[in-house]
GROMACS .gro file of N, CA and C in nm:
model
  375
    1MET      N    1 -16.894   4.253 -10.151
    1MET     CA    2 -16.991   4.342 -10.211
    1MET      C    3 -17.046   4.442 -10.109
    2TYR      N    4 -17.088   4.390  -9.993
    2TYR     CA    5 -17.143   4.478  -9.891
    2TYR      C    6 -17.035   4.562  -9.825
    3THR      N    7 -16.913   4.510  -9.826
    3THR     CA    8 -16.802   4.588  -9.773
    3THR      C    9 -16.779   4.711  -9.860
    4VAL      N   10 -16.793   4.694  -9.990
    4VAL     CA   11 -16.777   4.806 -10.083
    4VAL      C   12 -16.886   4.911 -10.057
    5ALA      N   13 -17.008   4.866 -10.033
    5ALA     CA   14 -17.117   4.959 -10.005
    5ALA      C   15 -17.090   5.035  -9.875
    6THR      N   16 -17.042   4.965  -9.774
    6THR     CA   17 -17.010   5.030  -9.647
    6THR      C   18 -16.898   5.132  -9.665
    7LEU      N   19 -16.795   5.095  -9.738
    7LEU     CA   20 -16.685   5.188  -9.762
    7LEU      C   21 -16.730   5.309  -9.844
    8ALA      N   22 -16.818   5.288  -9.941
    8ALA     CA   23 -16.869   5.400 -10.021
    8ALA      C   24 -16.948   5.497  -9.933
    9ILE      N   25 -17.028   5.444  -9.843
    9ILE     CA   26 -17.102   5.531  -9.751
    9ILE      C   27 -17.006   5.608  -9.662
   10LEU      N   28 -16.904   5.542  -9.611
   10LEU     CA   29 -16.807   5.610  -9.525
   10LEU      C   30 -16.730   5.719  -9.601
   11VAL      N   31 -16.698   5.693  -9.728
   11VAL     CA   32 -16.628   5.795  -9.809
   11VAL      C   33 -16.718   5.916  -9.830
   12THR      N   34 -16.846   5.893  -9.862
   12THR     CA   35 -16.935   6.007  -9.881
   12THR      C   36 -16.958   6.083  -9.750
   13MET      N   37 -16.956   6.011  -9.639
   13MET     CA   38 -16.966   6.080  -9.510
   13MET      C   39 -16.844   6.166  -9.484
   14ALA      N   40 -16.726   6.117  -9.523
   14ALA     CA   41 -16.604   6.196  -9.506
   14ALA      C   42 -16.607   6.321  -9.594
   15LEU      N   43 -16.656   6.307  -9.716
   15LEU     CA   44 -16.667   6.424  -9.804
   15LEU      C   45 -16.767   6.526  -9.748
   16ALA      N   46 -16.877   6.477  -9.694
   16ALA     CA   47 -16.975   6.568  -9.634
   16ALA      C   48 -16.918   6.634  -9.508
   17LEU      N   49 -16.837   6.561  -9.434
   17LEU     CA   50 -16.773   6.620  -9.317
   17LEU      C   51 -16.677   6.732  -9.358
   18ALA      N   52 -16.606   6.712  -9.468
   18ALA     CA   53 -16.518   6.818  -9.517
   18ALA      C   54 -16.599   6.941  -9.557
   19ARG      N   55 -16.715   6.920  -9.620
   19ARG     CA   56 -16.800   7.033  -9.657
   19ARG      C   57 -16.855   7.102  -9.533
   20ALA      N   58 -16.887   7.024  -9.430
   20ALA     CA   59 -16.940   7.084  -9.307
   20ALA      C   60 -16.834   7.170  -9.238
   21VAL      N   61 -16.710   7.129  -9.246
   21VAL     CA   62 -16.602   7.205  -9.181
   21VAL      C   63 -16.564   7.327  -9.264
   22LEU      N   64 -16.556   7.310  -9.396
   22LEU     CA   65 -16.507   7.418  -9.482
   22LEU      C   66 -16.613   7.521  -9.521
   23GLY      N   67 -16.738   7.483  -9.520
   23GLY     CA   68 -16.843   7.582  -9.549
   23GLY      C   69 -16.867   7.596  -9.697
   24PRO      N   70 -16.872   7.710  -9.754
   24PRO     CA   71 -16.841   7.844  -9.706
   24PRO      C   72 -16.958   7.913  -9.636
   25THR      N   73 -17.083   7.869  -9.660
   25THR     CA   74 -17.195   7.937  -9.596
   25THR      C   75 -17.257   7.848  -9.489
   26VAL      N   76 -17.343   7.907  -9.409
   26VAL     CA   77 -17.411   7.831  -9.304
   26VAL      C   78 -17.500   7.724  -9.367
   27PHE      N   79 -17.563   7.756  -9.478
   27PHE     CA   80 -17.654   7.661  -9.540
   27PHE      C   81 -17.579   7.543  -9.601
   28ASP      N   82 -17.456   7.565  -9.649
   28ASP     CA   83 -17.373   7.453  -9.693
   28ASP      C   84 -17.342   7.361  -9.576
   29ARG      N   85 -17.312   7.419  -9.463
   29ARG     CA   86 -17.282   7.340  -9.344
   29ARG      C   87 -17.404   7.262  -9.296
   30ILE      N   88 -17.520   7.327  -9.297
   30ILE     CA   89 -17.643   7.258  -9.255
   30ILE      C   90 -17.673   7.141  -9.349
   31LEU      N   91 -17.659   7.164  -9.479
   31LEU     CA   92 -17.683   7.059  -9.576
   31LEU      C   93 -17.584   6.944  -9.558
   32ALA      N   94 -17.458   6.976  -9.530
   32ALA     CA   95 -17.358   6.873  -9.510
   32ALA      C   96 -17.387   6.790  -9.384
   33VAL      N   97 -17.427   6.855  -9.277
   33VAL     CA   98 -17.460   6.782  -9.154
   33VAL      C   99 -17.583   6.694  -9.177
   34ASN      N  100 -17.680   6.745  -9.252
   34ASN     CA  101 -17.798   6.665  -9.284
   34ASN      C  102 -17.759   6.545  -9.371
   35THR      N  103 -17.666   6.564  -9.462
   35THR     CA  104 -17.618   6.454  -9.545
   35THR      C  105 -17.548   6.349  -9.460
   36ILE      N  106 -17.467   6.392  -9.365
   36ILE     CA  107 -17.400   6.298  -9.276
   36ILE      C  108 -17.502   6.217  -9.198
   37ALA      N  109 -17.605   6.283  -9.148
   37ALA     CA  110 -17.708   6.212  -9.072
   37ALA      C  111 -17.784   6.113  -9.160
   38THR      N  112 -17.810   6.151  -9.283
   38THR     CA  113 -17.880   6.060  -9.375
   38THR      C  114 -17.792   5.939  -9.406
   39LYS      N  115 -17.665   5.963  -9.430
   39LYS     CA  116 -17.574   5.851  -9.457
   39LYS      C  117 -17.559   5.762  -9.334
   40THR      N  118 -17.564   5.821  -9.215
   40THR     CA  119 -17.559   5.742  -9.093
   40THR      C  120 -17.681   5.652  -9.083
   41THR      N  121 -17.796   5.703  -9.121
   41THR     CA  122 -17.918   5.622  -9.122
   41THR      C  123 -17.903   5.504  -9.217
   42ILE      N  124 -17.850   5.529  -9.335
   42ILE     CA  125 -17.828   5.421  -9.432
   42ILE      C  126 -17.726   5.322  -9.379
   43LEU      N  127 -17.622   5.372  -9.315
   43LEU     CA  128 -17.519   5.284  -9.260
   43LEU      C  129 -17.575   5.195  -9.149
   44ILE      N  130 -17.660   5.250  -9.063
   44ILE     CA  131 -17.722   5.169  -8.957
   44ILE      C  132 -17.809   5.060  -9.018
   45ALA      N  133 -17.887   5.094  -9.120
   45ALA     CA  134 -17.971   4.994  -9.187
   45ALA      C  135 -17.885   4.887  -9.255
   46LEU      N  136 -17.776   4.928  -9.318
   46LEU     CA  137 -17.687   4.832  -9.383
   46LEU      C  138 -17.620   4.740  -9.282
   47LEU      N  139 -17.576   4.795  -9.170
   47LEU     CA  140 -17.515   4.711  -9.067
   47LEU      C  141 -17.617   4.614  -9.008
   48GLY      N  142 -17.740   4.657  -8.994
   48GLY     CA  143 -17.845   4.565  -8.949
   48GLY      C  144 -17.866   4.452  -9.047
   49PHE      N  145 -17.859   4.483  -9.177
   49PHE     CA  146 -17.873   4.379  -9.279
   49PHE      C  147 -17.755   4.283  -9.275
   50LEU      N  148 -17.635   4.337  -9.261
   50LEU     CA  149 -17.515   4.253  -9.261
   50LEU      C  150 -17.509   4.161  -9.140
   51THR      N  151 -17.555   4.210  -9.026
   51THR     CA  152 -17.550   4.128  -8.904
   51THR      C  153 -17.675   4.043  -8.886
   52GLY      N  154 -17.774   4.060  -8.972
   52GLY     CA  155 -17.896   3.981  -8.962
   52GLY      C  156 -17.986   4.024  -8.848
   53ARG      N  157 -17.980   4.150  -8.811
   53ARG     CA  158 -18.063   4.201  -8.702
   53ARG      C  159 -18.160   4.304  -8.758
   54PRO      N  160 -18.285   4.263  -8.780
   54PRO     CA  161 -18.382   4.356  -8.839
   54PRO      C  162 -18.422   4.470  -8.745
   55ASP      N  163 -18.392   4.458  -8.616
   55ASP     CA  164 -18.426   4.566  -8.524
   55ASP      C  165 -18.341   4.691  -8.549
   56PHE      N  166 -18.231   4.677  -8.620
   56PHE     CA  167 -18.151   4.794  -8.656
   56PHE      C  168 -18.229   4.888  -8.749
   57LEU      N  169 -18.322   4.831  -8.827
   57LEU     CA  170 -18.402   4.914  -8.916
   57LEU      C  171 -18.491   5.009  -8.836
   58ASP      N  172 -18.544   4.960  -8.723
   58ASP     CA  173 -18.623   5.048  -8.635
   58ASP      C  174 -18.537   5.161  -8.580
   59ILE      N  175 -18.415   5.128  -8.544
   59ILE     CA  176 -18.323   5.231  -8.493
   59ILE      C  177 -18.291   5.332  -8.603
   60ALA      N  178 -18.271   5.283  -8.724
   60ALA     CA  179 -18.241   5.373  -8.836
   60ALA      C  180 -18.360   5.465  -8.865
   61LEU      N  181 -18.481   5.412  -8.858
   61LEU     CA  182 -18.599   5.496  -8.882
   61LEU      C  183 -18.616   5.601  -8.773
   62ALA      N  184 -18.591   5.562  -8.648
   62ALA     CA  185 -18.599   5.660  -8.539
   62ALA      C  186 -18.493   5.768  -8.556
   63TYR      N  187 -18.374   5.728  -8.596
   63TYR     CA  188 -18.267   5.826  -8.619
   63TYR      C  189 -18.302   5.919  -8.735
   64ALA      N  190 -18.364   5.865  -8.840
   64ALA     CA  191 -18.406   5.949  -8.953
   64ALA      C  192 -18.512   6.050  -8.910
   65LEU      N  193 -18.604   6.008  -8.824
   65LEU     CA  194 -18.707   6.100  -8.775
   65LEU      C  195 -18.645   6.211  -8.692
   66ILE      N  196 -18.551   6.176  -8.606
   66ILE     CA  197 -18.482   6.277  -8.525
   66ILE      C  198 -18.403   6.372  -8.616
   67ASN      N  199 -18.341   6.318  -8.720
   67ASN     CA  200 -18.268   6.401  -8.816
   67ASN      C  201 -18.361   6.500  -8.885
   68PHE      N  202 -18.478   6.453  -8.925
   68PHE     CA  203 -18.574   6.541  -8.993
   68PHE      C  204 -18.621   6.653  -8.900
   69ILE      N  205 -18.658   6.619  -8.779
   69ILE     CA  206 -18.704   6.720  -8.684
   69ILE      C  207 -18.592   6.819  -8.652
   70GLY      N  208 -18.471   6.769  -8.636
   70GLY     CA  209 -18.358   6.858  -8.609
   70GLY      C  210 -18.329   6.952  -8.724
   71SER      N  211 -18.339   6.902  -8.846
   71SER     CA  212 -18.316   6.988  -8.963
   71SER      C  213 -18.419   7.099  -8.972
   72ILE      N  214 -18.544   7.065  -8.948
   72ILE     CA  215 -18.650   7.166  -8.951
   72ILE      C  216 -18.626   7.270  -8.841
   73ALA      N  217 -18.588   7.224  -8.722
   73ALA     CA  218 -18.564   7.317  -8.611
   73ALA      C  219 -18.448   7.411  -8.640
   74ILE      N  220 -18.341   7.359  -8.696
   74ILE     CA  221 -18.225   7.443  -8.726
   74ILE      C  222 -18.258   7.545  -8.835
   75LEU      N  223 -18.326   7.501  -8.940
   75LEU     CA  224 -18.363   7.594  -9.047
   75LEU      C  225 -18.461   7.699  -8.997
   76LYS      N  226 -18.553   7.659  -8.910
   76LYS     CA  227 -18.646   7.756  -8.853
   76LYS      C  228 -18.572   7.858  -8.769
   77PHE      N  229 -18.472   7.812  -8.695
   77PHE     CA  230 -18.395   7.904  -8.613
   77PHE      C  231 -18.320   8.005  -8.699
   78PHE      N  232 -18.260   7.959  -8.809
   78PHE     CA  233 -18.186   8.051  -8.894
   78PHE      C  234 -18.279   8.145  -8.971
   79LYS      N  235 -18.403   8.104  -8.993
   79LYS     CA  236 -18.497   8.192  -9.062
   79LYS      C  237 -18.553   8.297  -8.969
   80TYR      N  238 -18.596   8.257  -8.847
   80TYR     CA  239 -18.663   8.349  -8.756
   80TYR      C  240 -18.577   8.393  -8.638
   81ARG      N  241 -18.461   8.331  -8.618
   81ARG     CA  242 -18.374   8.357  -8.504
   81ARG      C  243 -18.445   8.332  -8.370
   82ASP      N  244 -18.546   8.245  -8.375
   82ASP     CA  245 -18.624   8.216  -8.255
   82ASP      C  246 -18.695   8.083  -8.276
   83PHE      N  247 -18.690   7.994  -8.177
   83PHE     CA  248 -18.759   7.866  -8.188
   83PHE      C  249 -18.906   7.876  -8.151
   84SER      N  250 -18.945   7.983  -8.082
   84SER     CA  251 -19.082   7.989  -8.030
   84SER      C  252 -19.182   8.042  -8.131
   85ARG      N  253 -19.138   8.115  -8.232
   85ARG     CA  254 -19.232   8.170  -8.330
   85ARG      C  255 -19.280   8.061  -8.424
   86SER      N  256 -19.406   8.065  -8.454
   86SER     CA  257 -19.462   7.965  -8.544
   86SER      C  258 -19.444   8.004  -8.691
   87GLY      N  259 -19.414   8.129  -8.717
   87GLY     CA  260 -19.400   8.174  -8.855
   87GLY      C  261 -19.527   8.238  -8.906
   88TRP      N  262 -19.639   8.223  -8.835
   88TRP     CA  263 -19.765   8.284  -8.875
   88TRP      C  264 -19.794   8.400  -8.782
   89LEU      N  265 -19.823   8.513  -8.841
   89LEU     CA  266 -19.851   8.632  -8.763
   89LEU      C  267 -20.000   8.662  -8.766
   90GLU      N  268 -20.038   8.761  -8.694
   90GLU     CA  269 -20.178   8.801  -8.689
   90GLU      C  270 -20.225   8.848  -8.827
   91PRO      N  271 -20.356   8.841  -8.855
   91PRO     CA  272 -20.405   8.881  -8.988
   91PRO      C  273 -20.375   9.025  -9.026
   92ASP      N  274 -20.359   9.115  -8.927
   92ASP     CA  275 -20.332   9.254  -8.961
   92ASP      C  276 -20.182   9.284  -8.972
   93ALA      N  277 -20.100   9.180  -8.975
   93ALA     CA  278 -19.955   9.200  -8.987
   93ALA      C  279 -19.922   9.248  -9.129
   94PRO      N  280 -19.807   9.313  -9.147
   94PRO     CA  281 -19.767   9.357  -9.281
   94PRO      C  282 -19.756   9.237  -9.375
   95HIS      N  283 -19.791   9.258  -9.500
   95HIS     CA  284 -19.802   9.147  -9.594
   95HIS      C  285 -19.675   9.066  -9.618
   96PRO      N  286 -19.550   9.117  -9.607
   96PRO     CA  287 -19.437   9.030  -9.637
   96PRO      C  288 -19.427   8.910  -9.544
   97HIS      N  289 -19.487   8.918  -9.425
   97HIS     CA  290 -19.479   8.807  -9.332
   97HIS      C  291 -19.594   8.709  -9.345
   98ARG      N  292 -19.702   8.751  -9.406
   98ARG     CA  293 -19.814   8.659  -9.418
   98ARG      C  294 -19.841   8.616  -9.562
   99MET      N  295 -19.773   8.675  -9.655
   99MET     CA  296 -19.789   8.638  -9.795
   99MET      C  297 -19.660   8.571  -9.843
  100PRO      N  298 -19.673   8.468  -9.929
  100PRO     CA  299 -19.552   8.408  -9.984
  100PRO      C  300 -19.475   8.508 -10.069
  101ASN      N  301 -19.343   8.495 -10.069
  101ASN     CA  302 -19.257   8.588 -10.143
  101ASN      C  303 -19.274   8.578 -10.294
  102TRP      N  304 -19.329   8.468 -10.342
  102TRP     CA  305 -19.339   8.450 -10.486
  102TRP      C  306 -19.459   8.520 -10.546
  103MET      N  307 -19.548   8.574 -10.464
  103MET     CA  308 -19.668   8.640 -10.517
  103MET      C  309 -19.631   8.773 -10.583
  104PRO      N  310 -19.688   8.800 -10.700
  104PRO     CA  311 -19.662   8.928 -10.764
  104PRO      C  312 -19.719   9.043 -10.681
  105PRO      N  313 -19.657   9.160 -10.689
  105PRO     CA  314 -19.704   9.274 -10.609
  105PRO      C  315 -19.850   9.310 -10.637
  106GLU      N  316 -19.897   9.288 -10.762
  106GLU     CA  317 -20.036   9.321 -10.794
  106GLU      C  318 -20.132   9.235 -10.713
  107VAL      N  319 -20.099   9.106 -10.698
  107VAL     CA  320 -20.185   9.016 -10.622
  107VAL      C  321 -20.184   9.054 -10.474
  108ILE      N  322 -20.067   9.087 -10.422
  108ILE     CA  323 -20.057   9.129 -10.282
  108ILE      C  324 -20.139   9.255 -10.259
  109GLU      N  325 -20.132   9.349 -10.355
  109GLU     CA  326 -20.209   9.473 -10.341
  109GLU      C  327 -20.359   9.445 -10.342
  110ILE      N  328 -20.403   9.356 -10.431
  110ILE     CA  329 -20.546   9.321 -10.437
  110ILE      C  330 -20.590   9.257 -10.307
  111LEU      N  331 -20.508   9.165 -10.255
  111LEU     CA  332 -20.545   9.097 -10.131
  111LEU      C  333 -20.541   9.190 -10.012
  112ASP      N  334 -20.449   9.286 -10.012
  112ASP     CA  335 -20.445   9.381  -9.902
  112ASP      C  336 -20.564   9.477  -9.905
  113ASN      N  337 -20.602   9.520 -10.024
  113ASN     CA  338 -20.712   9.615 -10.036
  113ASN      C  339 -20.849   9.548 -10.026
  114ASN      N  340 -20.858   9.424 -10.069
  114ASN     CA  341 -20.986   9.354 -10.070
  114ASN      C  342 -20.962   9.208 -10.032
  115PRO      N  343 -20.957   9.174  -9.904
  115PRO     CA  344 -20.919   9.039  -9.863
  115PRO      C  345 -21.021   8.932  -9.899
  116ASP      N  346 -21.144   8.969  -9.939
  116ASP     CA  347 -21.245   8.871  -9.974
  116ASP      C  348 -21.243   8.849 -10.125
  117PRO      N  349 -21.195   8.732 -10.173
  117PRO     CA  350 -21.183   8.710 -10.318
  117PRO      C  351 -21.318   8.708 -10.388
  118GLU      N  352 -21.426   8.668 -10.319
  118GLU     CA  353 -21.558   8.667 -10.382
  118GLU      C  354 -21.602   8.808 -10.419
  119LYS      N  355 -21.575   8.904 -10.332
  119LYS     CA  356 -21.612   9.043 -10.361
  119LYS      C  357 -21.529   9.098 -10.478
  120HIS      N  358 -21.403   9.055 -10.488
  120HIS     CA  359 -21.318   9.103 -10.597
  120HIS      C  360 -21.371   9.052 -10.731
  121ARG      N  361 -21.419   8.926 -10.735
  121ARG     CA  362 -21.473   8.871 -10.859
  121ARG      C  363 -21.601   8.942 -10.900
  122GLU      N  364 -21.678   8.988 -10.802
  122GLU     CA  365 -21.805   9.054 -10.831
  122GLU      C  366 -21.786   9.202 -10.863
  123GLY      N  367 -21.665   9.247 -10.867
  123GLY     CA  368 -21.638   9.386 -10.899
  123GLY      C  369 -21.635   9.476 -10.777
  124GLY      N  370 -21.611   9.420 -10.658
  124GLY     CA  371 -21.595   9.501 -10.537
  124GLY      C  372 -21.724   9.543 -10.472
  125LYS      N  373 -21.835   9.476 -10.501
  125LYS     CA  374 -21.965   9.513 -10.441
  125LYS      C  375 -21.970   9.486 -10.293
   0.00000   0.00000   0.00000
């Protein structure tokens, strides 16, 4: 039973490896590498269970934390092309960098013209 689970994890890792090699986009490759790392975490935990060594779970959790931090770092690099930027700019920066992209242009215009929402509710006094 556990051998089947181990083989299933290895097969999914092989499929993710094929996706990481073939692409077609950078984000497909990043997602595939993240999937491989997640499956590796599960495999380490499963091997710890099979061998009766609960300390493998600690190793799996540490590996998962490193995987999470690495994924965030890689995605941040592809978004900003720089690891040093925090993503937050000064308050007087142009609005596309400090406002979420999902905000309607009317809301962005209101916030740019009148940054204090209390004054906007009072009619701009």
